[in-house]
Each structure stands twice: as structure tokens, then as C-alpha cells.
XYZ file of C-alpha atoms in Angstrom:
624
model
C 5.818 353.476 -31.056
C 5.790 350.781 -28.643
C 9.931 351.004 -29.014
C 9.764 354.769 -27.675
C 8.086 353.881 -24.430
C 10.677 353.244 -22.073
C 11.600 355.138 -18.496
C 13.833 358.013 -18.776
C 16.528 355.549 -16.822
C 16.908 353.216 -19.535
C 17.759 355.657 -22.053
C 21.506 355.477 -22.409
C 23.141 359.010 -22.844
C 24.146 360.060 -26.093
C 27.949 359.677 -26.945
C 29.979 361.786 -29.342
C 32.453 359.736 -30.884
C 35.754 361.585 -31.428
C 37.653 361.617 -34.668
C 39.583 358.699 -35.458
C 42.607 360.074 -35.047
C 42.023 361.005 -31.176
C 40.759 357.770 -30.304
C 43.325 355.293 -27.874
C 44.875 352.738 -29.873
C 45.289 349.166 -28.333
C 48.569 348.941 -26.973
C 49.953 345.012 -27.156
C 52.779 345.813 -25.441
C 51.018 346.182 -21.849
C 49.727 342.530 -22.848
C 52.899 340.648 -22.224
C 50.682 337.473 -23.086
C 50.302 338.466 -26.709
C 53.734 339.221 -27.092
C 54.651 335.878 -25.761
C 52.525 333.975 -28.657
C 53.611 336.403 -31.163
C 57.648 335.568 -30.449
C 56.298 331.804 -30.553
C 55.661 332.157 -34.359
C 58.888 334.294 -35.047
C 62.516 333.272 -35.846
C 65.863 334.690 -35.400
C 66.156 336.504 -38.317
C 63.010 338.120 -37.649
C 63.316 339.054 -34.091
C 66.331 340.867 -34.949
C 64.604 342.631 -37.056
C 61.999 343.463 -34.719
C 64.091 344.570 -31.912
C 65.605 347.197 -34.097
C 62.382 349.551 -34.485
C 62.446 351.324 -31.889
C 63.831 351.454 -28.233
C 60.467 350.648 -27.424
C 60.087 347.517 -29.319
C 63.327 346.477 -28.151
C 62.738 346.841 -24.861
C 59.739 344.410 -25.208
C 60.908 341.959 -27.911
C 64.695 341.508 -26.685
C 64.380 338.866 -24.082
C 62.434 336.492 -26.710
C 65.565 337.341 -28.619
C 68.254 336.041 -25.972
C 65.985 333.168 -24.606
C 67.776 330.846 -26.533
C 71.455 331.104 -27.302
C 73.867 328.872 -29.391
C 77.522 330.202 -28.828
C 80.079 328.274 -31.287
C 83.969 328.220 -31.644
C 84.797 331.339 -34.208
C 81.391 333.329 -32.690
C 84.535 335.948 -31.706
C 85.265 336.621 -35.294
C 81.726 335.586 -36.778
C 79.617 337.792 -34.387
C 81.221 340.386 -32.432
C 78.163 342.052 -31.315
C 77.045 339.103 -29.459
C 79.791 338.645 -27.901
C 80.483 342.290 -26.777
C 76.534 342.061 -25.578
C 76.811 338.849 -23.614
C 78.096 340.120 -20.304
C 74.770 342.891 -19.970
C 72.007 340.691 -21.643
C 73.113 337.037 -20.100
C 70.369 337.518 -17.631
C 67.900 336.964 -20.410
C 69.499 333.827 -21.200
C 66.977 330.872 -20.355
C 68.553 327.916 -22.955
C 72.550 327.801 -23.270
C 74.308 325.874 -25.869
C 77.772 326.423 -26.608
C 79.270 324.101 -28.645
C 82.723 322.960 -30.704
C 85.412 324.485 -28.008
C 88.533 324.089 -29.050
C 92.067 324.141 -27.411
C 93.562 327.210 -26.166
C 94.990 327.836 -29.201
C 91.804 329.283 -30.963
C 89.992 332.281 -30.100
C 86.849 330.549 -28.458
C 89.340 329.863 -24.889
C 89.942 333.180 -24.577
C 86.231 334.412 -24.646
C 85.590 331.452 -22.382
C 88.006 332.822 -19.790
C 87.129 336.205 -20.063
C 83.517 335.561 -19.993
C 81.186 336.851 -16.931
C 78.925 334.104 -16.231
C 78.156 335.496 -12.987
C 74.716 336.988 -14.265
C 73.379 333.785 -15.951
C 69.648 332.838 -15.263
C 69.383 329.061 -17.216
C 66.947 326.463 -16.853
C 68.659 324.390 -19.480
C 72.669 324.031 -20.389
C 74.280 322.408 -23.299
C 78.118 321.522 -23.564
C 78.544 319.384 -26.993
C 82.063 318.574 -29.092
C 84.589 320.575 -26.705
C 87.603 319.184 -27.722
C 89.281 321.073 -24.567
C 89.036 319.727 -21.114
C 85.864 320.014 -19.132
C 87.011 320.226 -15.512
C 84.556 320.909 -12.419
C 85.556 324.800 -12.309
C 84.389 325.230 -15.651
C 81.087 323.689 -15.027
C 80.956 325.666 -11.699
C 81.228 328.877 -13.677
C 78.040 327.812 -15.807
C 75.844 326.803 -13.214
C 76.560 328.692 -9.862
C 74.277 331.654 -10.569
C 71.363 329.107 -12.352
C 71.266 327.042 -9.158
C 68.269 326.835 -7.821
C 66.548 327.432 -11.431
C 68.971 324.966 -13.560
C 66.745 321.531 -14.475
C 68.326 320.181 -17.829
C 71.915 319.751 -18.149
C 73.519 317.803 -20.924
C 77.420 317.606 -21.570
C 77.612 316.077 -25.219
C 80.482 313.992 -26.803
C 83.029 315.667 -24.261
C 87.006 314.570 -24.846
C 88.488 315.034 -21.686
C 87.087 315.707 -18.300
C 88.573 316.535 -14.863
C 87.493 316.137 -11.118
C 83.887 315.169 -10.032
C 81.469 316.943 -12.745
C 78.624 314.754 -10.395
C 79.127 316.446 -7.157
C 79.032 320.217 -9.079
C 75.719 318.888 -10.717
C 74.327 317.902 -6.748
C 74.531 321.899 -6.388
C 71.677 321.908 -8.519
C 68.673 320.734 -6.127
C 66.158 321.437 -9.083
C 68.271 319.287 -11.643
C 66.100 317.108 -13.445
C 67.456 315.642 -16.657
C 71.190 315.107 -16.583
C 73.089 313.874 -19.423
C 76.889 313.454 -20.146
C 78.551 311.720 -22.967
C 82.465 310.815 -23.894
C 83.364 311.239 -26.895
C 85.004 308.017 -29.081
C 87.707 306.682 -28.380
C 88.174 306.405 -32.500
C 87.519 310.464 -32.427
C 90.218 311.946 -30.627
C 91.556 310.988 -26.739
C 88.559 310.343 -24.533
C 89.635 310.493 -21.392
C 88.245 310.707 -17.616
C 90.762 311.187 -14.809
C 91.850 312.987 -11.867
C 92.545 316.034 -11.514
C 96.232 317.503 -11.908
C 98.402 319.570 -9.092
C 98.802 322.230 -11.758
C 94.888 323.107 -12.498
C 93.800 326.392 -11.853
C 92.536 327.019 -8.450
C 89.203 325.426 -7.091
C 86.142 328.025 -6.460
C 85.054 329.405 -3.290
C 81.294 327.523 -3.841
C 83.046 323.703 -3.824
C 86.090 322.264 -2.600
C 87.589 319.730 -4.960
C 90.087 317.349 -3.419
C 92.821 316.397 -6.161
C 91.545 312.546 -5.952
C 88.125 313.095 -7.086
C 86.938 311.762 -10.602
C 83.565 311.252 -12.429
C 82.212 308.261 -11.732
C 79.177 306.662 -12.444
C 79.219 305.050 -8.646
C 78.837 308.893 -7.381
C 75.184 308.591 -8.998
C 74.203 307.510 -5.201
C 74.995 311.327 -3.871
C 73.644 313.066 -6.493
C 70.680 311.428 -5.843
C 70.467 312.438 -2.794
C 70.899 315.894 -3.521
C 68.665 316.404 -6.460
C 65.917 314.407 -5.499
C 63.613 315.713 -8.529
C 65.761 313.738 -10.929
C 63.770 311.934 -13.866
C 66.073 311.101 -16.546
C 69.906 310.137 -15.847
C 72.567 309.223 -19.171
C 75.870 308.355 -19.187
C 77.449 307.081 -21.773
C 81.061 305.653 -22.558
C 82.759 306.683 -19.258
C 85.026 304.115 -18.289
C 88.536 304.753 -16.452
C 91.736 305.581 -17.948
C 94.027 303.643 -18.905
C 97.566 304.245 -18.182
C 100.220 304.994 -21.867
C 97.303 306.695 -23.192
C 97.271 309.852 -25.314
C 96.773 311.701 -22.214
C 99.828 310.989 -20.272
C 99.139 313.761 -17.439
C 96.224 311.893 -16.153
C 96.218 308.977 -13.554
C 94.771 306.104 -14.225
C 94.224 302.708 -13.280
C 97.116 300.550 -15.192
C 95.395 296.683 -15.339
C 91.759 296.073 -16.263
C 91.074 294.354 -12.866
C 90.123 297.490 -11.797
C 86.627 297.056 -12.700
C 86.384 294.203 -9.937
C 88.022 296.632 -7.330
C 85.459 299.518 -7.712
C 83.041 297.073 -5.816
C 85.679 296.470 -2.978
C 85.402 300.545 -2.508
C 81.594 300.549 -2.535
C 81.367 297.466 0.001
C 80.802 299.934 2.880
C 77.716 301.420 0.780
C 75.710 298.693 0.090
C 73.880 298.901 3.732
C 73.448 302.629 3.719
C 69.709 303.453 3.504
C 69.195 305.192 0.680
C 66.216 308.376 -0.154
C 63.971 306.459 -2.396
C 63.639 308.568 -5.954
C 59.981 308.519 -6.831
C 60.262 310.374 -9.979
C 63.413 308.924 -11.650
C 62.063 306.769 -14.914
C 64.690 306.079 -17.339
C 68.781 305.336 -16.316
C 71.066 304.859 -19.321
C 74.339 303.504 -18.568
C 75.923 302.178 -21.800
C 78.861 301.225 -21.829
C 79.617 302.679 -18.626
C 81.381 300.872 -15.877
C 79.556 300.801 -12.970
C 80.299 298.394 -9.373
C 78.068 295.399 -8.633
C 76.730 297.546 -5.019
C 75.838 300.750 -6.695
C 73.955 298.803 -8.869
C 72.348 297.346 -6.083
C 71.075 300.022 -4.735
C 69.822 301.676 -7.710
C 67.637 298.713 -8.312
C 66.262 299.238 -4.485
C 65.676 303.268 -4.590
C 64.073 303.825 -8.144
C 61.076 302.040 -7.503
C 59.376 304.068 -10.604
C 61.938 302.939 -12.871
C 60.537 302.307 -16.570
C 64.030 301.362 -18.282
C 67.466 300.740 -17.044
C 70.406 300.579 -19.980
C 73.242 298.927 -18.855
C 74.592 298.157 -22.283
C 78.194 297.123 -22.606
C 80.898 297.317 -25.497
C 83.231 295.038 -23.203
C 82.302 292.225 -20.521
C 81.773 294.655 -17.368
C 82.179 291.905 -14.330
C 79.760 292.474 -11.350
C 80.327 291.347 -8.277
C 78.780 292.539 -4.446
C 75.246 292.240 -6.423
C 72.333 291.585 -4.033
C 68.444 292.193 -4.057
C 66.096 291.866 -1.435
C 63.906 289.084 -2.119
C 60.824 291.183 -1.147
C 61.771 294.062 -4.003
C 59.061 293.987 -7.016
C 59.800 296.802 -9.945
C 56.564 296.558 -11.033
C 57.107 299.306 -13.736
C 60.094 298.618 -15.269
C 59.520 297.013 -18.770
C 62.830 297.555 -20.580
C 66.225 296.176 -18.781
C 68.943 296.014 -21.128
C 72.083 293.879 -19.433
C 74.174 293.250 -22.890
C 77.688 292.327 -22.045
C 77.085 292.155 -18.016
C 78.357 289.818 -16.169
C 77.482 288.206 -12.428
C 80.505 286.782 -10.942
C 78.196 285.131 -8.048
C 75.831 282.805 -10.332
C 72.751 284.685 -9.202
C 72.558 287.873 -9.903
C 70.454 287.406 -13.016
C 68.022 284.884 -11.346
C 67.496 288.174 -8.240
C 66.751 290.888 -11.343
C 64.261 287.998 -13.110
C 62.535 287.769 -10.064
C 62.388 291.283 -9.303
C 60.869 292.834 -11.916
C 57.495 290.437 -13.404
C 56.304 293.053 -15.813
C 58.905 293.026 -18.191
C 58.280 293.594 -21.631
C 61.713 293.944 -23.627
C 64.811 292.595 -22.104
C 68.629 292.135 -23.664
C 70.800 289.722 -21.811
C 73.013 289.034 -25.296
C 76.938 288.538 -24.884
C 76.273 287.546 -20.673
C 76.970 283.991 -18.694
C 73.205 283.576 -18.336
C 72.566 279.825 -17.623
C 69.664 277.805 -17.693
C 68.687 278.066 -14.352
C 68.520 281.858 -14.779
C 66.306 280.842 -17.700
C 64.034 278.647 -16.059
C 63.361 281.926 -13.469
C 62.958 283.987 -16.424
C 60.149 281.737 -17.944
C 58.295 281.646 -14.586
C 58.737 285.243 -13.064
C 58.426 287.488 -16.327
C 55.354 285.673 -18.257
C 55.060 289.360 -20.594
C 58.089 289.414 -22.461
C 57.520 290.511 -25.531
C 60.911 290.944 -26.937
C 63.563 288.959 -25.707
C 67.389 289.089 -27.100
C 70.464 286.192 -26.262
C 72.676 286.676 -28.717
C 75.856 285.249 -28.046
C 74.786 283.811 -24.622
C 77.297 280.576 -24.775
C 75.696 278.897 -21.864
C 72.442 278.339 -22.662
C 71.516 275.027 -24.033
C 68.352 273.204 -25.185
C 67.517 272.502 -21.508
C 67.165 276.208 -20.503
C 64.632 276.655 -23.292
C 62.603 274.058 -22.254
C 62.721 275.342 -18.450
C 61.842 278.320 -19.735
C 58.676 277.907 -21.717
C 57.249 275.508 -19.812
C 54.843 275.408 -16.661
C 56.333 275.850 -13.557
C 58.145 272.555 -11.919
C 55.560 272.648 -9.140
C 52.778 272.996 -11.254
C 53.667 270.399 -13.752
C 54.401 267.631 -11.265
C 51.443 268.098 -9.415
C 47.794 267.978 -10.835
C 45.610 270.892 -9.419
C 42.645 270.265 -7.712
C 39.263 271.516 -8.721
C 36.302 272.974 -6.285
C 34.615 270.302 -6.377
C 37.140 267.577 -5.733
C 37.768 266.530 -9.417
C 41.636 266.688 -10.376
C 42.173 269.261 -13.196
C 45.231 268.346 -15.635
C 47.700 270.933 -16.600
C 47.677 271.311 -20.026
C 50.353 271.620 -22.788
C 52.459 275.012 -22.419
C 52.159 277.784 -25.182
C 53.373 281.460 -25.193
C 51.173 283.683 -26.326
C 53.158 287.238 -25.403
C 56.637 286.615 -26.962
C 56.690 288.585 -29.888
C 60.502 289.264 -30.602
C 63.197 286.493 -30.154
C 66.791 286.570 -31.283
C 69.584 283.522 -30.573
C 72.073 284.535 -32.658
C 75.366 282.358 -32.152
C 74.326 280.184 -29.128
C 76.943 277.770 -29.828
C 75.203 275.333 -27.206
C 72.221 275.175 -28.734
C 70.877 272.348 -31.232
C 67.606 271.850 -32.941
C 65.803 270.660 -30.103
C 65.978 273.668 -28.485
C 64.779 275.605 -31.688
C 62.088 272.962 -32.025
C 60.573 273.335 -29.106
C 60.696 277.481 -29.501
C 58.939 277.000 -32.490
C 56.164 274.609 -31.024
C 54.912 276.522 -27.922
C 55.773 280.426 -28.995
C 52.562 281.479 -30.752
C 52.603 285.271 -31.128
C 56.271 285.273 -32.686
C 56.955 287.922 -35.509
C 60.237 287.710 -35.697
C 62.948 284.787 -35.021
C 66.922 284.554 -35.664
C 68.440 281.431 -34.737
C 71.281 281.674 -37.085
C 73.917 279.627 -35.872
C 77.673 278.328 -36.653
C 76.393 274.755 -37.765
C 73.017 274.024 -36.909
C 71.970 270.089 -37.309
C 68.844 269.582 -38.944
C 68.504 266.119 -37.823
C 68.028 267.332 -34.077
C 65.661 270.150 -35.790
C 62.978 267.913 -37.274
C 60.885 265.153 -35.677
C 61.792 261.836 -34.785
C 60.510 260.315 -37.600
C 62.225 261.757 -40.397
C 65.771 261.257 -38.135
C 66.172 258.727 -35.402
C 66.568 260.347 -31.962
C 69.749 260.305 -29.782
C 68.796 259.602 -26.088
C 65.698 258.725 -23.563
C 64.441 261.941 -23.161
C 60.232 261.457 -23.316
C 58.191 263.002 -25.922
C 57.496 266.405 -25.439
C 53.454 267.046 -25.796
C 52.763 270.448 -27.892
C 49.418 272.177 -28.042
C 47.387 272.427 -31.756
C 48.150 275.232 -33.473
C 45.561 278.009 -33.986
C 44.072 276.905 -37.481
C 46.485 275.283 -38.290
C 45.402 271.293 -39.150
C 48.129 268.938 -39.155
C 49.869 267.839 -42.404
C 50.491 264.697 -44.021
C 53.383 264.036 -46.255
C 55.292 260.205 -47.029
C 58.845 259.604 -46.739
C 60.435 256.250 -47.066
C 56.638 254.641 -48.183
C 55.441 255.852 -44.425
C 52.748 258.427 -44.074
C 53.933 261.011 -41.784
C 51.757 263.501 -39.363
C 53.461 267.070 -38.271
C 51.436 269.945 -36.565
C 52.219 273.230 -37.994
C 54.430 275.751 -35.928
C 52.170 277.679 -33.685
C 53.711 280.390 -34.582
C 52.525 279.721 -38.406
C 49.841 282.740 -38.553
C 51.579 285.661 -37.050
C 55.533 285.373 -37.917
C 56.643 287.775 -40.123
C 60.850 287.684 -40.281
C 62.617 284.425 -40.275
C 66.280 284.235 -40.170
C 67.184 280.222 -40.725
C 71.001 279.188 -41.490
C 73.650 276.944 -41.903
C 71.456 274.414 -42.348
C 73.785 271.267 -43.073
C 73.460 268.078 -44.573
C 69.404 268.211 -44.892
C 68.024 265.342 -47.111
C 65.630 265.176 -49.018
C 62.256 264.059 -46.330
C 63.957 266.977 -44.203
C 63.410 269.367 -47.651
C 59.821 268.342 -47.282
C 58.577 268.812 -44.296
C 60.519 272.057 -44.002
C 58.772 273.273 -47.119
C 55.384 271.978 -45.364
C 56.179 274.468 -42.557
C 57.058 277.225 -44.903
C 53.877 277.150 -47.019
C 52.125 277.613 -43.479
C 54.028 281.064 -42.834
C 50.988 283.044 -44.159
C 52.119 286.096 -43.013
C 55.975 285.650 -43.871
C 57.425 288.805 -45.248
C 61.173 288.566 -44.323
C 63.149 285.423 -45.306
C 66.231 284.463 -44.928
C 68.081 281.021 -45.166
C 70.991 279.191 -45.936
C 72.619 275.554 -46.289
C 75.277 273.401 -47.898
C 72.462 271.207 -49.693
C 69.765 273.195 -49.714
C 67.417 273.023 -52.981
C 65.497 276.402 -53.985
C 62.750 274.128 -54.211
C 62.409 274.472 -50.354
C 60.743 277.536 -50.974
C 57.644 276.085 -53.407
C 54.279 277.149 -52.433
C 55.772 280.597 -50.878
C 56.171 283.564 -51.978
C 53.039 285.602 -52.264
C 53.068 287.593 -49.461
C 57.213 287.647 -49.312
C 59.104 290.966 -49.699
C 62.528 290.580 -48.923
C 64.492 287.006 -49.488
C 68.058 286.348 -48.389
C 70.049 282.901 -49.189
C 73.489 282.177 -48.242
C 74.334 278.534 -49.480
C 72.900 276.556 -52.336
C 73.795 273.161 -53.466
C 74.071 274.792 -57.133
C 73.690 277.880 -58.959
C 70.602 279.642 -60.180
C 69.196 278.426 -63.461
C 66.614 280.150 -65.708
C 64.026 277.712 -64.201
C 64.704 279.126 -60.523
C 64.356 282.607 -61.663
C 60.918 281.943 -63.670
C 59.609 280.773 -60.424
C 60.928 283.657 -58.499
C 59.424 285.988 -61.064
C 55.956 284.015 -61.205
C 55.487 283.490 -57.725
C 57.132 286.295 -55.524
C 55.100 289.387 -57.370
C 55.669 291.156 -54.285
C 59.447 290.671 -53.935
C 61.700 294.164 -53.494
C 64.721 292.834 -52.274
C 66.830 289.581 -53.186
C 70.457 288.192 -52.049
C 71.512 285.205 -53.307
C 75.102 284.202 -53.709
C 74.925 281.786 -56.279
C 72.763 284.156 -58.469
C 76.308 284.524 -61.019
C 76.142 288.559 -61.614
C 75.213 289.068 -65.826
C 74.437 285.658 -65.974
C 71.458 284.821 -68.572
C 69.393 284.228 -65.502
C 70.684 287.176 -63.506
C 69.713 289.469 -66.749
C 66.184 287.324 -66.936
C 65.669 288.526 -63.453
C 66.910 292.422 -64.202
C 64.435 292.297 -66.792
C 61.687 291.011 -65.563
C 61.705 292.671 -62.305
C 63.466 296.476 -63.187
C 62.850 297.881 -59.369
C 63.836 294.482 -57.642
C 67.147 295.015 -55.902
C 69.447 292.568 -56.500
C 72.641 291.538 -54.533
């Protein structure tokens, strides 16, 4: 047969199979990659069982069991075998979490003092919820043996710290993520102070002076020593104040120390710093920092994406200066809430240096009208803007912000053929969220300018202590005070002008520019509103085809202002009405708001007949 005709060299030799018991089995322990994949799917309890099978299994799997270790207060009594094996197996640990270390009266502190941490080889260290003091010497014991490998250092919810912890972190050249979070003041005696003279002697690896302390102004030296840094998070780090619960710590006795920090750092302003090419996120929430240090952070972090300087109390910055040619093209999120620049030009410099900003929070600051004009012209791509509590902005600032550049608005542009091209009406197509809560100098004119120029708004909060409606509505409904020329607004897309009668006169009014995108509107404290203004506001609310959340109120407000609105409405908050809600109002709500899920109305009396009717018709409606 053809299948049997072949050369002798091509015939495979006949191999006699050995019995199954004599065959060599596949030893998976010779393939560490397979062991690693198996360990990824086993929890701690299963791994503990696996290492007890045999000595061979123990040698293979023990490193996976000790790869991540969590030590809590009371471990000595709950798991004494773990603490006994710690000196012998600590070299296998890659992620160490040491939490809830209490005072010296607990059994945890003697454990820390007697622990041999010299064998640690970590790449991630987390120390959290320590009610005892963390000093630089203790931190050095944890990180000294892992200096060239440790990349993540997190110190969370610390009660008290001594010494310069950032100086210790500077010994870690591979550090990529560092975070320090102090405990809240109401949860304990949080203090960041200087070392006392009776503290433990310093380790030979670092020499700590008696006056050194952890400060955000030390971040510049930390950046020099850790060029691979990507994330810095420092929260609630403020100078100590005399008279606190930690009386043995020296502290600054007056609030003017926030300003004195700048004087101490003025010499560092002219220093040439190394650029941080990998640093993308800096979070300094509720942390004291000087103006010169902030200037250096801007100058040496060209790849920064997010910067958070949110302050719970005012932070006054002096000595802040940026190079006019500086361009932070990657910075998209900037939070400066509570920051006050004393020179008056700080915000202008920041806005000019950040042309690609998308999210900006300047609430509770001293930003003024001139800075708003620079913001509108230098940061045209803003999507989210928060200016709550900014007491110095007025209608003039909003009009300058949402308008063309002065040079373009004053001079017409020349076309290529010599023809004159006039600049058309201004319209913003990027801003989607704007909050103007408690901006006391604003009136309805500035808010009306926003509604007529921001065509992509989805969230708008314009709650004011007292919003006079005569400046919000068109001048045909109310006399205009002043001789300011009338602003020409562009026609809204797909929004033809509406007409209604007032005092036998026909009024033609254009819809708001954001009528097809607005989803969340907070519009409170409309006082002394007349019937003509009610009709006008009702016409504008009817045009909001995407509105889902409405928060409205006024001492003379009638519920009829909502007539024609509600099929897409999901949440309705009514602060004030001219009268109590009656049965007719409830029937209107039931018939015209089929998707309503939440209702808050101060004039809807609990257990009254209207309330019972509403609860009976809408059992799943949440009513306050």
C-alpha cells in the first residue's frame, strides 16, 4: 500500500510506553509564572491552608501569603504567631499596612519598639489612623531598608507628627506617590509641630535638627530628591497654634504666621529648579503654603494636570509671581477656593498661564472684575466654573468675561479682499456648569447676560441673598436705570422669539441661549415680582425642554409660574410662595409632572388635604 512505501529514515522508531505510575509528572513548582497566576486567585485563608500542606508547598507559596501584610492594633493578642514570624519573613513583604497604632499604654507600641524592620523590602507602605505620635525617626525605621525600591508612601489620618517627614521621604529616589493626611481637629488633637528635646535620638541615616518640622514649603526639596514623583497629596497640614492640647509642641502663636512664611521663602524664589516631567497631580487641600513656593510649583511642573489648593479658612498669599511666557498647556483642573492673592495680580497671572483649563473653582476668593475679564479671554474652553461667595465680582465683570476681546470688539477685522468683517454677537459654547451662590454684588443684569450668552449650560446656580427681578427681566417690562447701551444678544438655536402682552403692548423677547441644554436650575429669592414678570418667566421656563431639577422661590411667587412645565421634571424645590398650596395646585402637579420623584415645598402643609391627595396619587413621590 502507498502508505507503507517510504524510506527507512523516515520511519519513526517504536517507543514502548512505560506504565502510568512510572511516568514523570509535570512539576508546576518549576514554573514560577504558573504559581504566580494561581496565587492571584487565592485569598488569605486559602493561602494559609496551602502553605500547611508540605514543606515544599510552604517554600513555594509563603512569599505570596506574606506579599501583603496588614498589622492592626492588638495583633499581638489576636495573632501572636504572625508577630513571631515577622522578623523571619518580613523580607517577603511588598505591601505593608500598619493601622490603628494607639498610645504607649496599648500593646501595639511595645511591638513597634521591639520590631526588627531592617529586613523590609517594600514598594508600598501605608501608616494610617495613628493616635500616637509619628516622628521622623519612626518613619525612617520603616523605609530605610527599602530606600531604593519604595514607590508609594501613604501616611493617612495622623494625629501628631514631629520632625521633617518630607526630609525622610527624600531618601527614596524611586518614590512616585506620597500622601500625608492629618486627622480632623474635632477627632483628636491634631498637631504638626517641632521636635522636642526629650525625643528619641536620631538614627544614623539622617540628622534632624531640633527646629525642623513638616511643611508644604519643603516639597521643593523633596521634588529635587525624588524626580519620579507623579502624585503629591498633602491634606490638613497647617502650623500648630499655641494653647492647644499638645502643649509641649512649640507653635506659632498668631495667625500672621501664614504671611510670615513668604518672608522665609523669598530667597528661594530666584533659584533654578529641576523640572518635574512626571508630576501630574498635586493635592494641597487645607494646607498652608507660601506664595513663592506656589510660584515654583507652577514653574517646574510643566505636565501638571490637576492642582487642588482648596482651603477651609482664608489663605493669604504674597510674593507670588509667574513668568509671563509660562504656559501650562496640560493643566485642566484647578481649585483655588479660599486663596487670596495680596498683590491683586495673582489671578490674572494664573489665568494667562493656563489656557486649557476645563474645571476651575475660585469660590470664597478675592477675584475681581479685571481678573474675570482675563479669565474669559485666556481660558475659552472652561466647562465647569464655581465662583460661590466671591464678594468682589459685579455685573461688569461677568459682561467682560462673556464677551469678545476688547481689541476685537472695538476694531473691525479686515478681510483678505479689503472688505470689513464685523464681529458678531458673542456666544459661549463650552461652559456647562456655573455656580454663583451668594455673590452679593451681582444683580439680575449680570445673570441675564449669562442666560443670553452661554448656549451650552446644563447646571446653573444663581442663588443670591436678594435678587431684584426688575434688573433680570427685559427693559420693556421694567424701566432701566442708567444710560448703559443695550447689549445685542445672538438668537438662540432653534428658539424663535416669543411674544406676550403687557399693559396692552406686545413684547417680543428672545429665549435664553441655554433653553435646549439646561437641566439643573437654582433660582431663588425672587422678591416683589409682578404679574408681567411672572408671565415672562413662565414663558422662559416653558422653553427649557431638558430641565430636570428646578429650585425656585420668592416672597410674591405664584405657582402658576410653572404652568406648562413639568413633563421632564424630576425634582422640584419651592422655597416660598405667596400662599399655601391648595387642592387645585396638587391636581396640576399630578397631571403635569408624571416623572416627578422629589418635591420640597414649604407651603405644602403636612397631613393637610392637599398633602393627603398628593400622597394618595403619588405613593412613591418623596415629599418634604
